[in-house]
């Protein structure tokens, strides 16, 4: 990319450039000192991203019967040996303060029933031994985004750029160390298709997950892994990308686009049944429908494959109709649009990709291995989730690490802007790539990932997928050089990089652990190790070629 750029003027200069306006990006923007200039970039509308669709809630240790130790233990148990204990402890310890901060921002969480009580209602979800989930009915994400965005819009040091897409990071060699330094990003303005340089002392990637690389996902279209792909191309370490989480229960309906049915519905008594009405989860785990997600998703996948079912059933109709309508207004309303009245009947559900447990490797301060480049939220791998994220720990992580970036940036008060050559992409001599080619490749890649790199994997399928993806990669890089860079082309390129990273990571792990299940290596290794992929280091590729 940088080779083909031509010289023009810089457009924007900030102290901090935040790419992504979900829970992670917005909470950081709000906390940064008002003396700092902040650029906040969003690919579409400001609210759009996974955060807005979060249903279940945020886990926090608030109840007397609960403890930080128990939250840590549950998270580590779900994470199957790969959680970093110091991170888990720090996040669980901070959970109460995080909820208090959100309340200060005006988030209206659901309170306990008894009229006089101002205590927050806590629900249960998979893997949690105690009721620990703070929520705003079944629209927690919307409540958070509404409050944070309301405040972000009023803060004069924050400049907002909606419908702007980050293409790549700009890095240069550091004067004082061998480490590269991030000094900005190339940003496409979707409204006029111009590419600008946004220069900053500190760049923060908060671009969310990569779940759109699969055909069926609970995620919105923004989750195309852009931040992970950009960081990988810039030389960041990318960790544990084989651990893609499938949510067990998305609505099965041809018009529903994988609408999520929250795990909290099972937390409030929802039952999982086969289409003939038989229950089955007790065969797989003593915790039944509230076992961690990897177990429930694999159990459903297995029952569907063995019996040839298209779906299983999730039933809460035994509960009072008034309770269901009040506790799950969003799910009730959405299902009714598809003629499913959940107060009277069970809903058909299937698993779909939901959460990217791996990502850009960060330390406790959210620093990446590139200087002045941070990553927070779903785009990052902090070590909190290990091989399988426990429900409702993700929003917590977004806010925890936004606080960490703030603390870290404060240490570098004297940081200066770097001189960078004023380079800008010139789109003039290029032709427009055909939309039909982009759309077709998109669908092929997502279908390939669904069929070959899904819930249950084999070496043969992974290797076949690797070969196919390498062909797409050659084509897209060629297209990127020759054609006008559009938002769709940027996403397609990123999806291909993400597919390559997931497959390489999956081939590197020679065991089954947490969310990664390979029939050729069904056992778990004694030693739990992270998979680290770096564009400059090819060792991991050697590992599976040697076999
Ligand atoms: P997001 O909220 O996804 O925001 C990403 C931002 O980055 C967006 O603004 C997007 O426009 C921007 N962006 C992306 N690429 C670019 C680019 N190239 N250039 C510019 N901008 C870009 N977690 C929980 O803890 N509890 C829950 O109850 C829960 N429920 C969920 C329900 C659903 C349906 C889904 C999909 C997820 C749920 N999760 C839940 C997970 C959680 O919502 C996400 O992990 C979390 O919100 C991620 O926040 P984020 O800020 O990292 O990213
Ligand atoms: C849900 O409500 O089931 C999603 C919770 C999560 O992903 O953390």
XYZ file of C-alpha atoms in Angstrom, residues 135-339:
205
model
C -28.727 -5.793 32.143
C -31.203 -3.369 30.609
C -34.044 -5.844 29.899
C -32.794 -7.654 26.752
C -31.408 -4.491 25.085
C -28.310 -3.846 27.193
C -26.123 -2.766 24.271
C -28.642 -0.237 22.999
C -28.910 1.316 26.481
C -25.112 1.596 26.716
C -24.621 3.026 23.223
C -27.458 5.545 23.624
C -25.899 6.928 26.821
C -22.278 6.953 25.647
C -23.060 8.439 22.226
C -25.229 11.114 23.769
C -22.183 12.220 25.802
C -19.608 11.761 23.026
C -21.585 14.105 20.780
C -21.448 16.844 23.393
C -17.699 16.694 24.090
C -15.947 19.422 22.132
C -12.490 17.799 22.010
C -13.918 14.807 20.095
C -14.278 15.104 16.309
C -16.586 12.463 14.848
C -16.117 10.829 11.440
C -19.001 8.542 10.502
C -18.954 6.568 7.225
C -15.155 6.647 7.271
C -13.229 3.386 6.862
C -9.691 2.802 8.083
C -7.708 0.993 5.386
C -4.265 0.459 6.869
C -2.039 1.728 9.661
C 0.902 4.032 9.001
C 4.039 2.943 10.825
C 7.640 4.080 10.829
C 10.877 2.925 12.399
C 11.322 4.250 15.906
C 14.412 6.443 16.495
C 15.114 5.075 19.955
C 14.347 1.361 19.566
C 14.020 -1.477 17.091
C 10.278 -1.357 17.668
C 8.063 0.109 14.931
C 5.917 3.079 15.821
C 2.347 3.797 14.684
C 1.805 7.380 13.557
C -1.626 7.294 11.934
C -3.907 5.587 9.474
C -5.167 5.834 5.900
C -8.890 6.553 6.042
C -11.435 6.315 3.227
C -14.320 8.788 3.324
C -17.203 6.694 1.967
C -19.203 9.773 1.019
C -16.721 10.975 -1.647
C -14.392 7.953 -1.944
C -11.356 10.083 -1.011
C -8.531 8.634 1.025
C -7.012 10.872 3.702
C -4.195 10.550 6.177
C -5.157 10.850 9.825
C -2.015 11.499 11.830
C -1.919 10.945 15.614
C 0.425 10.612 18.563
C -1.508 7.537 19.673
C -3.710 5.227 17.615
C -6.299 2.954 19.237
C -7.936 0.101 17.350
C -11.470 -0.544 18.661
C -12.929 -2.074 15.505
C -14.674 -5.100 17.046
C -14.601 -8.724 15.945
C -14.223 -10.722 12.744
C -17.343 -12.880 12.789
C -18.581 -11.818 9.383
C -15.958 -14.153 7.914
C -18.577 -16.882 8.501
C -21.786 -17.220 6.508
C -24.040 -17.276 9.571
C -23.306 -14.832 12.368
C -25.152 -13.027 15.114
C -23.023 -9.954 14.339
C -23.794 -6.837 12.330
C -21.976 -6.177 9.038
C -19.311 -4.033 10.731
C -17.613 -7.142 12.210
C -15.306 -7.836 9.262
C -12.093 -8.039 11.269
C -10.634 -4.849 9.777
C -8.586 -3.929 12.854
C -7.064 -7.400 13.192
C -6.195 -7.543 9.484
C -4.677 -4.024 9.531
C -2.634 -4.796 12.641
C -1.436 -8.086 11.130
C -0.271 -6.343 7.951
C 1.522 -3.729 10.089
C 3.419 -6.434 12.031
C 1.387 -6.954 15.217
C 1.277 -10.314 16.953
C -2.147 -11.898 16.484
C -3.136 -14.466 19.107
C -5.498 -17.449 19.326
C -7.647 -16.735 16.285
C -8.703 -20.395 16.073
C -11.062 -19.700 18.979
C -14.124 -18.329 17.171
C -17.141 -18.567 19.439
C -20.427 -19.914 18.097
C -23.471 -18.766 20.052
C -25.714 -21.795 20.536
C -29.033 -20.076 19.923
C -29.791 -17.832 16.943
C -33.289 -17.790 15.522
C -33.708 -20.212 12.616
C -35.827 -18.362 10.082
C -34.972 -17.537 6.464
C -35.753 -13.851 7.033
C -34.193 -13.433 10.497
C -30.493 -12.950 9.517
C -29.276 -14.933 12.552
C -31.136 -12.918 15.191
C -29.678 -13.780 18.609
C -31.794 -15.378 21.328
C -29.989 -14.348 24.482
C -28.404 -16.891 26.792
C -30.185 -15.068 29.622
C -33.395 -16.631 28.305
C -31.944 -19.965 29.391
C -30.755 -18.195 32.573
C -34.425 -17.415 33.313
C -35.562 -21.015 32.760
C -35.589 -21.522 28.956
C -35.280 -25.201 27.905
C -33.417 -26.668 24.937
C -35.335 -29.462 23.218
C -35.110 -31.626 20.125
C -37.901 -31.006 17.581
C -39.785 -34.017 19.075
C -39.771 -32.354 22.520
C -37.001 -34.457 24.136
C -34.392 -32.631 26.211
C -30.769 -33.502 25.447
C -28.279 -31.201 27.185
C -28.012 -33.447 30.305
C -26.331 -36.068 28.037
C -23.473 -33.633 27.379
C -22.901 -31.731 30.635
C -24.245 -31.836 34.178
C -24.813 -28.052 33.998
C -27.374 -28.739 31.255
C -28.552 -25.711 29.244
C -26.283 -23.423 31.284
C -23.022 -25.195 30.434
C -20.426 -22.891 28.770
C -21.154 -21.979 25.169
C -18.633 -24.210 23.426
C -20.261 -27.267 25.019
C -23.856 -26.212 24.257
C -23.039 -25.211 20.646
C -21.223 -28.517 19.987
C -24.074 -30.480 21.574
C -26.632 -28.788 19.309
C -24.379 -29.222 16.255
C -23.959 -32.906 17.100
C -27.714 -33.536 17.598
C -28.489 -31.735 14.328
C -25.871 -33.766 12.414
C -26.729 -37.168 13.958
C -30.497 -36.781 13.490
C -30.519 -34.656 10.347
C -32.429 -31.827 12.060
C -32.287 -28.304 10.649
C -32.688 -26.792 14.118
C -33.442 -27.511 17.779
C -36.037 -25.770 19.971
C -35.688 -23.203 22.730
C -38.765 -22.969 24.920
C -39.735 -20.458 27.602
C -43.490 -20.675 27.043
C -43.976 -22.403 30.435
C -43.234 -19.034 32.104
C -45.937 -16.394 32.662
C -46.705 -14.408 29.539
C -46.447 -11.094 31.441
C -42.971 -12.042 32.728
C -41.704 -12.986 29.242
C -42.981 -9.748 27.683
C -41.380 -7.608 30.378
C -38.065 -9.464 30.686
C -37.516 -10.109 26.957
C -39.415 -7.343 25.101
C -36.971 -7.232 22.190
C -36.898 -11.011 21.587
C -40.674 -11.265 22.051
C -41.308 -8.493 19.513
C -38.769 -9.743 16.975
C -40.085 -13.335 17.064
C -43.644 -12.079 16.685
C -42.563 -10.415 13.413
C -41.906 -13.968 12.192
C -45.232 -15.238 13.562
